[in-house]
């Protein structure tokens, strides 16, 4: 039962993050705009990093994910300001691309480790 609630919460957060990206990229005005975009910018990089940290203490992985999310967003904002290319849309798109790239790494990494486990049998 708890696993179903956890899965439903994960899907709800994922859908809210997707909605935040869509709202930011297409400049949709809604009262939920600040919440959805902030949720996207904080959750996506952190979730991607936590996915790469397998077989770790959950609290440590969560802490590293939160720190990585903040670091990624701050470095991205600093780089955009430094180069005079400030654009909220570009920032959201960059975070989405980096999150997707880390997800692909996670899938490849887990697939590779599963193949080595099967080969060891």
Coordinates of N, CA and C in Angstrom, one line a residue:
X1 N 0.8 -1.2 0.0 CA 0.0 0.0 0.0 C 0.9 1.3 0.0
X2 N 1.9 1.3 0.8 CA 2.8 2.4 0.9 C 3.5 2.6 -0.4
X3 N 3.9 1.5 -1.1 CA 4.6 1.6 -2.4 C 3.7 2.2 -3.4
X4 N 2.4 1.9 -3.4 CA 1.5 2.6 -4.3 C 1.4 4.1 -4.1
X5 N 1.3 4.5 -2.8 CA 1.3 5.9 -2.5 C 2.5 6.6 -3.0
X6 N 3.7 5.9 -2.7 CA 4.9 6.5 -3.1 C 5.0 6.7 -4.7
X7 N 4.5 5.7 -5.4 CA 4.5 5.7 -6.8 C 3.6 6.8 -7.4
X8 N 2.4 6.9 -6.7 CA 1.5 8.0 -7.1 C 2.1 9.4 -6.9
X9 N 2.8 9.5 -5.7 CA 3.4 10.8 -5.4 C 4.5 11.1 -6.4
X10 N 5.3 10.1 -6.8 CA 6.3 10.3 -7.8 C 5.7 10.8 -9.1
X11 N 4.7 10.1 -9.6 CA 4.0 10.5 -10.8 C 3.4 11.9 -10.7
X12 N 2.9 12.3 -9.6 CA 2.3 13.6 -9.4 C 3.4 14.7 -9.5
X13 N 4.5 14.4 -8.8 CA 5.7 15.4 -8.9 C 6.2 15.5 -10.3
X14 N 6.3 14.3 -11.0 CA 6.8 14.3 -12.4 C 5.9 15.1 -13.3
X15 N 4.6 14.9 -13.2 CA 3.6 15.7 -14.0 C 3.7 17.2 -13.7
X16 N 3.9 17.6 -12.4 CA 4.0 19.0 -12.0 C 5.3 19.6 -12.6
X17 N 6.4 18.8 -12.6 CA 7.6 19.3 -13.2 C 7.5 19.5 -14.7
X18 N 6.8 18.5 -15.4 CA 6.6 18.7 -16.8 C 5.7 19.9 -17.1
X19 N 4.7 20.1 -16.2 CA 3.9 21.3 -16.4 C 4.7 22.6 -16.2
X20 N 5.6 22.6 -15.2 CA 6.5 23.7 -15.0 C 7.3 24.0 -16.2
X21 N 7.9 23.0 -16.8 CA 8.7 23.2 -18.0 C 7.9 23.8 -19.1
X22 N 6.7 23.3 -19.3 CA 5.8 23.7 -20.4 C 5.4 25.2 -20.1
X23 N 5.0 25.5 -18.9 CA 4.6 26.9 -18.5 C 5.8 27.8 -18.8
X24 N 7.0 27.5 -18.5 CA 8.1 28.4 -18.7 C 8.5 28.5 -20.1
X25 N 8.5 27.4 -20.9 CA 9.0 27.4 -22.3 C 7.9 28.1 -23.2
X26 N 6.7 28.0 -22.9 CA 5.7 28.6 -23.7 C 5.1 29.9 -23.1
X27 N 5.7 30.4 -22.0 CA 5.3 31.6 -21.4 C 3.8 31.7 -21.1
X28 N 3.3 30.7 -20.4 CA 1.9 30.6 -20.1 C 1.7 31.3 -18.7
X29 N 0.7 32.2 -18.7 CA 0.4 32.9 -17.4 C -0.6 32.1 -16.6
X30 N -0.2 31.8 -15.4 CA -1.1 31.0 -14.5 C -0.7 31.4 -13.1
X31 N -1.6 31.4 -12.1 CA -1.2 31.6 -10.8 C -0.2 30.6 -10.2
X32 N -0.2 29.4 -10.8 CA 0.7 28.4 -10.3 C 2.1 28.5 -10.9
X33 N 2.3 29.4 -11.8 CA 3.6 29.6 -12.5 C 4.8 29.6 -11.6
X34 N 4.9 30.4 -10.6 CA 6.1 30.4 -9.8 C 6.4 29.1 -9.1
X35 N 5.3 28.5 -8.6 CA 5.4 27.2 -7.9 C 5.9 26.1 -8.9
X36 N 5.3 26.0 -10.0 CA 5.6 24.9 -11.0 C 7.0 25.1 -11.5
X37 N 7.4 26.3 -11.9 CA 8.8 26.5 -12.4 C 9.8 26.2 -11.3
X38 N 9.6 26.7 -10.1 CA 10.5 26.4 -9.0 C 10.6 24.9 -8.7
X39 N 9.5 24.3 -8.8 CA 9.5 22.8 -8.5 C 10.3 22.1 -9.6
X40 N 10.1 22.5 -10.9 CA 10.9 21.9 -11.9 C 12.4 22.2 -11.8
X41 N 12.8 23.4 -11.5 CA 14.2 23.8 -11.4 C 14.9 23.1 -10.2
X42 N 14.1 22.8 -9.1 CA 14.7 22.2 -7.9 C 14.7 20.6 -8.0
X43 N 13.6 20.1 -8.6 CA 13.5 18.6 -8.5 C 14.2 17.9 -9.6
X44 N 14.2 18.4 -10.9 CA 14.7 17.7 -12.0 C 16.2 17.4 -11.9
X45 N 17.1 18.4 -11.6 CA 18.5 18.1 -11.5 C 18.8 17.2 -10.3
X46 N 18.1 17.4 -9.1 CA 18.3 16.6 -8.0 C 17.8 15.2 -8.2
X47 N 16.7 15.0 -8.8 CA 16.2 13.6 -9.1 C 17.2 12.9 -10.0
X48 N 17.7 13.6 -11.0 CA 18.6 13.0 -11.9 C 19.9 12.5 -11.2
X49 N 20.4 13.4 -10.3 CA 21.6 13.0 -9.6 C 21.4 11.9 -8.6
X50 N 20.2 11.9 -7.9 CA 19.9 10.8 -7.0 C 19.8 9.5 -7.8
X51 N 19.2 9.5 -9.0 CA 19.1 8.3 -9.8 C 20.5 7.7 -10.1
X52 N 21.5 8.6 -10.2 CA 22.9 8.1 -10.5 C 23.5 7.5 -9.3
X53 N 23.0 7.8 -8.1 CA 23.6 7.3 -6.8 C 22.9 6.1 -6.4
X54 N 23.2 5.0 -7.0 CA 22.5 3.8 -6.6 C 23.3 3.1 -5.4
X55 N 22.5 2.3 -4.6 CA 23.1 1.6 -3.5 C 23.7 2.6 -2.5
X56 N 23.1 3.7 -2.2 CA 23.6 4.6 -1.3 C 22.6 4.8 -0.2
X57 N 23.0 5.4 0.9 CA 22.0 5.7 2.0 C 21.0 6.7 1.4
X58 N 19.7 6.5 1.6 CA 18.7 7.4 1.1 C 18.8 8.8 1.5
X59 N 19.1 9.0 2.8 CA 19.3 10.4 3.3 C 20.5 11.1 2.7
X60 N 21.6 10.3 2.5 CA 22.8 10.9 1.9 C 22.5 11.2 0.4
X61 N 21.8 10.3 -0.3 CA 21.5 10.5 -1.7 C 20.6 11.8 -1.9
X62 N 19.6 11.9 -1.0 CA 18.7 13.0 -1.0 C 19.5 14.3 -0.8
X63 N 20.4 14.3 0.2 CA 21.2 15.5 0.5 C 22.1 15.9 -0.7
X64 N 22.7 14.9 -1.3 CA 23.6 15.2 -2.4 C 22.7 15.7 -3.6
X65 N 21.6 15.1 -3.8 CA 20.7 15.5 -4.9 C 20.2 17.0 -4.7
X66 N 19.8 17.3 -3.5 CA 19.4 18.7 -3.2 C 20.6 19.7 -3.4
X67 N 21.7 19.3 -3.0 CA 22.9 20.2 -3.2 C 23.3 20.3 -4.6
X68 N 23.2 19.2 -5.4 CA 23.6 19.2 -6.8 C 22.6 20.1 -7.6
X69 N 21.3 20.0 -7.2 CA 20.3 20.8 -7.8 C 20.5 22.3 -7.6
X70 N 20.8 22.7 -6.4 CA 21.1 24.1 -6.2 C 22.4 24.6 -6.9
X71 N 23.4 23.7 -6.8 CA 24.7 24.1 -7.5 C 24.5 24.2 -9.0
X72 N 23.8 23.3 -9.6 CA 23.5 23.4 -11.0 C 22.8 24.7 -11.4
X73 N 21.8 25.0 -10.7 CA 21.0 26.2 -11.0 C 21.8 27.5 -10.8
X74 N 22.6 27.5 -9.7 CA 23.4 28.7 -9.4 C 24.5 28.9 -10.5
X75 N 25.2 27.8 -10.9 CA 26.2 27.8 -11.9 C 25.6 28.2 -13.3
X76 N 24.4 27.7 -13.6 CA 23.8 28.1 -14.8 C 23.4 29.6 -14.8
X77 N 22.9 30.1 -13.8 CA 22.5 31.5 -13.7 C 23.8 32.4 -13.8
X78 N 24.8 32.0 -13.1 CA 26.1 32.7 -13.1 C 26.7 32.8 -14.5
X79 N 26.6 31.6 -15.2 CA 27.2 31.6 -16.6 C 26.3 32.4 -17.5
X80 N 25.0 32.4 -17.4 CA 24.2 33.2 -18.2 C 24.4 34.7 -18.0
X81 N 24.6 35.1 -16.7 CA 24.9 36.5 -16.4 C 26.3 36.9 -16.9
X82 N 27.2 36.0 -16.7 CA 28.6 36.3 -17.1 C 28.7 36.6 -18.6
X83 N 28.0 35.8 -19.4 CA 28.0 35.9 -20.8 C 27.0 36.9 -21.4
X84 N 26.2 37.5 -20.5 CA 25.2 38.4 -21.0 C 24.1 37.8 -21.7
X85 N 23.8 36.6 -21.4 CA 22.8 35.8 -22.1 C 21.6 35.3 -21.2
X86 N 21.2 36.2 -20.4 CA 20.1 35.9 -19.4 C 18.8 35.6 -20.1
X87 N 18.3 34.4 -19.9 CA 17.0 34.0 -20.5 C 16.4 32.9 -19.7
X88 N 15.3 33.2 -19.0 CA 14.6 32.2 -18.2 C 14.3 30.9 -19.0
X89 N 13.8 31.1 -20.3 CA 13.5 30.0 -21.1 C 14.7 29.1 -21.4
X90 N 15.8 29.8 -21.7 CA 17.0 29.0 -22.0 C 17.5 28.3 -20.7
X91 N 17.3 28.9 -19.6 CA 17.7 28.2 -18.3 C 16.9 27.0 -18.1
X92 N 15.6 27.1 -18.3 CA 14.7 25.9 -18.1 C 15.0 24.9 -19.2
X93 N 15.3 25.3 -20.4 CA 15.6 24.3 -21.4 C 17.0 23.6 -21.1
X94 N 17.9 24.4 -20.6 CA 19.2 23.8 -20.3 C 19.1 22.8 -19.1
X95 N 18.3 23.1 -18.1 CA 18.1 22.2 -17.0 C 17.4 20.9 -17.5
X96 N 16.4 21.1 -18.4 CA 15.7 19.9 -19.0 C 16.7 19.0 -19.8
X97 N 17.5 19.6 -20.6 CA 18.5 18.9 -21.4 C 19.5 18.1 -20.4
X98 N 20.0 18.8 -19.4 CA 21.0 18.2 -18.5 C 20.3 17.1 -17.7
X99 N 19.1 17.3 -17.3 CA 18.3 16.3 -16.6 C 18.1 15.1 -17.5
X100 N 17.7 15.3 -18.7 CA 17.5 14.2 -19.7 C 18.8 13.4 -19.9
X101 N 19.9 14.2 -20.0 CA 21.2 13.6 -20.2 C 21.6 12.7 -19.1
X102 N 21.4 13.2 -17.8 CA 21.7 12.4 -16.7 C 20.8 11.1 -16.6
X103 N 19.5 11.3 -17.0 CA 18.6 10.1 -17.1 C 19.1 9.1 -18.0
X104 N 19.6 9.5 -19.2 CA 20.1 8.5 -20.2 C 21.4 7.8 -19.6
X105 N 22.2 8.6 -18.9 CA 23.4 8.0 -18.2 C 22.9 7.0 -17.2
X106 N 21.9 7.3 -16.5 CA 21.4 6.3 -15.5 C 20.9 5.1 -16.1
X107 N 20.1 5.2 -17.2 CA 19.6 4.0 -17.9 C 20.7 3.2 -18.4
X108 N 21.7 3.8 -19.1 CA 22.9 3.1 -19.6 C 23.7 2.4 -18.5
X109 N 23.9 3.2 -17.4 CA 24.7 2.6 -16.3 C 24.0 1.5 -15.6
X110 N 22.7 1.6 -15.4 CA 22.0 0.4 -14.8 C 21.9 -0.7 -15.7
X111 N 21.7 -0.5 -17.0 CA 21.7 -1.6 -18.0 C 23.0 -2.3 -18.0
X112 N 24.1 -1.6 -18.0 CA 25.4 -2.2 -18.0 C 25.7 -3.0 -16.8
X113 N 25.2 -2.5 -15.6 CA 25.5 -3.3 -14.4 C 24.6 -4.5 -14.3
X114 N 23.4 -4.4 -14.9 CA 22.5 -5.6 -14.9 C 23.1 -6.6 -15.9
X115 N 23.7 -6.2 -17.0 CA 24.3 -7.2 -17.9 C 25.5 -7.9 -17.2
X116 N 26.3 -7.2 -16.5 CA 27.4 -7.8 -15.8 C 27.0 -8.7 -14.7
X117 N 25.9 -8.4 -14.1 CA 25.3 -9.3 -13.0 C 24.8 -10.6 -13.7
X118 N 24.2 -10.4 -14.8 CA 23.7 -11.6 -15.5 C 24.8 -12.5 -16.1
X119 N 25.9 -11.8 -16.5 CA 27.0 -12.5 -17.1 C 27.8 -13.2 -16.0
X120 N 27.7 -12.7 -14.7 CA 28.4 -13.4 -13.6 C 27.7 -14.6 -13.2
X121 N 26.5 -14.8 -13.5 CA 25.7 -16.0 -13.1 C 26.2 -17.1 -14.0

